[in-house]
């Protein structure tokens, strides 16, 4: 057996059932060995997409997400994938080939210090030092990716080590790494949190996707109902409690964040998407639960910090609460939030119902909302597209909403959807992308066709980066060439036609729903290229600097 074959066996030992790759030296034999063992190699077009797919595969399905990359530029292409997994706290094992250890420093093919490149964007990055130890290193990588706060890890595989003959007697083959511990919180801290929650007049739960790794999501619904506690999910924290739960206050986000007197932060970080916690009411008491103790109190002085697994701590809170809360199904606080939510919904009505052609982003996504089945997995990518999706598109099931998230990386939408479909083949998957965002990894539509992983790829096509809004604000002097805008009316649907998928070009709002029905019934991947209004952005930000439009 050589190192490549041993790697494939070790991946199988660790429970991998597929690897995402762009085939190239020195990992060609390893990819082949994976295929021979029945670990499905998924060959894609760009290593960035391979890492995106692997992390989405892990997040949606819970399986081991593995990207197997060639050397040098293949690994540098994967760095963005690692960076996004790092920000998302999603486990993914990135394996990269590298030049032979015997040729270091002598300008061998694609020599790169890949471990150093990956170090700042991974939980752990290391180089394997002998073929016999490949399984041990892999087990370490898998354990580190999943333990505590999950995240990406990188393992570097020099060519000579992959090619070396292995003395099988010396190769240690660790068994499958056990699932990570789900530690409970300190009972004294639980008691303080319960006291605060029971005493709160205006409690609020900020719910993030970190709860995905705990399971038993019904406990979350039970907790908010017990306390009559409204909740606001983070961009990807939707669906762990269904978005149509009466206590969901996504539609009254600002009022909720500014008004709460006790804020419970669960499975979420107080990063910029939550205003770094600076927008809470003066005197608001914050209870933060996090698996990573170093996170506690990072942004905000805490009333209570609880280090522990989200699910375990919620179970403790429920136990400690018992029936002490009484009936909290109605309160002034809930009435205030419901009123704010209705007001916001009413303000959106004109753009949601607009008949204009080209259509508004809101009208497009309203049509999508009304067509989607409840169990749809949705990926959203773009700027205006993402913001509109947040306002319009609900999610109802756990780990079913994937988007650019706190990292804000354009290009995730298409590969996340392919990884999600491979992880959940029986669920409908739709990928909604701004046309710029789509451009980064649009070639992966072909991957979805080749692997019979049907996804509906929808392009919210407003002719470029935030349509014409940025273009108009960037330059102090007249500028003839388009920089943030593309050629008008690009027919991305014809790309899909060229790949052999189903495709439609849509201009009329009334045609969106029938087109979605055709696309989901097509039995193969589809591309719906929808012309939207380049000038449509709502609400129109009044800030002077162009960068402010992007949130800076
Ligand atoms: C990888 C990456 N490059 C650049 C950016 C900066 N950026 C923010 S939004 C955006 C494009 C938004 O345009 P589009 O995807 O068409 O969506 P729209 O806002 O028009 O809906 C860009 C390039 C980014 N966030 N990520």
mmCIF file of C-alpha atoms and ligand atoms in Angstrom, residues 48 80 361 381-386 407-411 433-438 440 460 462-467 486 550, ligand 1:
data_model
loop_
_atom_site.group_PDB
_atom_site.id
_atom_site.type_symbol
_atom_site.label_atom_id
_atom_site.label_comp_id
_atom_site.label_asym_id
_atom_site.label_seq_id
_atom_site.Cartn_x
_atom_site.Cartn_y
_atom_site.Cartn_z
ATOM 1 C CA UNK A 48 -12.662 27.466 -3.396
ATOM 2 C CA UNK A 80 -11.031 31.526 0.958
ATOM 3 C CA UNK A 361 -35.868 42.302 -5.846
ATOM 4 C CA UNK A 381 -25.586 35.149 -2.022
ATOM 5 C CA UNK A 382 -25.157 38.792 -3.046
ATOM 6 C CA UNK A 383 -25.619 42.147 -1.368
ATOM 7 C CA UNK A 384 -29.052 43.539 -2.174
ATOM 8 C CA UNK A 385 -30.152 39.982 -2.917
ATOM 9 C CA UNK A 386 -28.975 38.874 0.530
ATOM 10 C CA UNK A 407 -18.107 36.630 6.422
ATOM 11 C CA UNK A 408 -19.969 38.292 3.542
ATOM 12 C CA UNK A 409 -18.136 36.231 0.942
ATOM 13 C CA UNK A 410 -19.545 36.468 -2.559
ATOM 14 C CA UNK A 411 -19.488 33.163 -4.429
ATOM 15 C CA UNK A 433 -27.618 34.655 -6.289
ATOM 16 C CA UNK A 434 -26.882 38.214 -7.234
ATOM 17 C CA UNK A 435 -25.338 38.176 -10.703
ATOM 18 C CA UNK A 436 -21.921 39.282 -9.399
ATOM 19 C CA UNK A 437 -21.997 36.637 -6.668
ATOM 20 C CA UNK A 438 -23.043 34.025 -9.214
ATOM 21 C CA UNK A 440 -17.523 33.593 -8.826
ATOM 22 C CA UNK A 460 -31.256 38.017 -9.456
ATOM 23 C CA UNK A 462 -29.556 43.535 -11.970
ATOM 24 C CA UNK A 463 -26.578 43.900 -14.329
ATOM 25 C CA UNK A 464 -23.787 44.030 -11.776
ATOM 26 C CA UNK A 465 -22.646 44.839 -8.259
ATOM 27 C CA UNK A 466 -25.712 46.288 -6.557
ATOM 28 C CA UNK A 467 -27.116 47.180 -9.969
ATOM 29 C CA UNK A 486 -21.605 44.365 -16.470
ATOM 30 C CA UNK A 550 -21.667 47.786 1.616
HETATM 31 C C1 LIG B 1 -15.271 37.475 -2.394
HETATM 32 C C2 LIG B 1 -15.807 38.862 -2.310
HETATM 33 N N1 LIG B 1 -15.351 39.808 -3.162
HETATM 34 C C3 LIG B 1 -15.862 41.066 -3.114
HETATM 35 C C4 LIG B 1 -16.809 41.407 -2.203
HETATM 36 C C5 LIG B 1 -17.372 42.832 -2.145
HETATM 37 N N2 LIG B 1 -18.799 42.763 -2.557
HETATM 38 C C6 LIG B 1 -19.778 42.935 -1.659
HETATM 39 S S1 LIG B 1 -21.284 42.746 -2.361
HETATM 40 C C7 LIG B 1 -20.623 42.465 -3.884
HETATM 41 C C8 LIG B 1 -21.453 42.147 -5.084
HETATM 42 C C9 LIG B 1 -22.912 42.299 -4.956
HETATM 43 O O1 LIG B 1 -23.495 42.188 -6.225
HETATM 44 P P1 LIG B 1 -24.445 41.004 -6.631
HETATM 45 O O2 LIG B 1 -23.869 39.690 -6.239
HETATM 46 O O3 LIG B 1 -24.792 41.143 -8.066
HETATM 47 O O4 LIG B 1 -25.692 41.209 -5.713
HETATM 48 P P2 LIG B 1 -26.690 42.455 -5.621
HETATM 49 O O5 LIG B 1 -26.202 43.308 -4.507
HETATM 50 O O6 LIG B 1 -26.651 43.191 -6.933
HETATM 51 O O7 LIG B 1 -27.976 41.804 -5.308
HETATM 52 C C10 LIG B 1 -19.248 42.533 -3.827
HETATM 53 C C11 LIG B 1 -18.359 42.327 -5.006
HETATM 54 C C12 LIG B 1 -17.235 40.401 -1.314
HETATM 55 N N3 LIG B 1 -18.149 40.649 -0.373
HETATM 56 N N4 LIG B 1 -16.748 39.141 -1.419
#
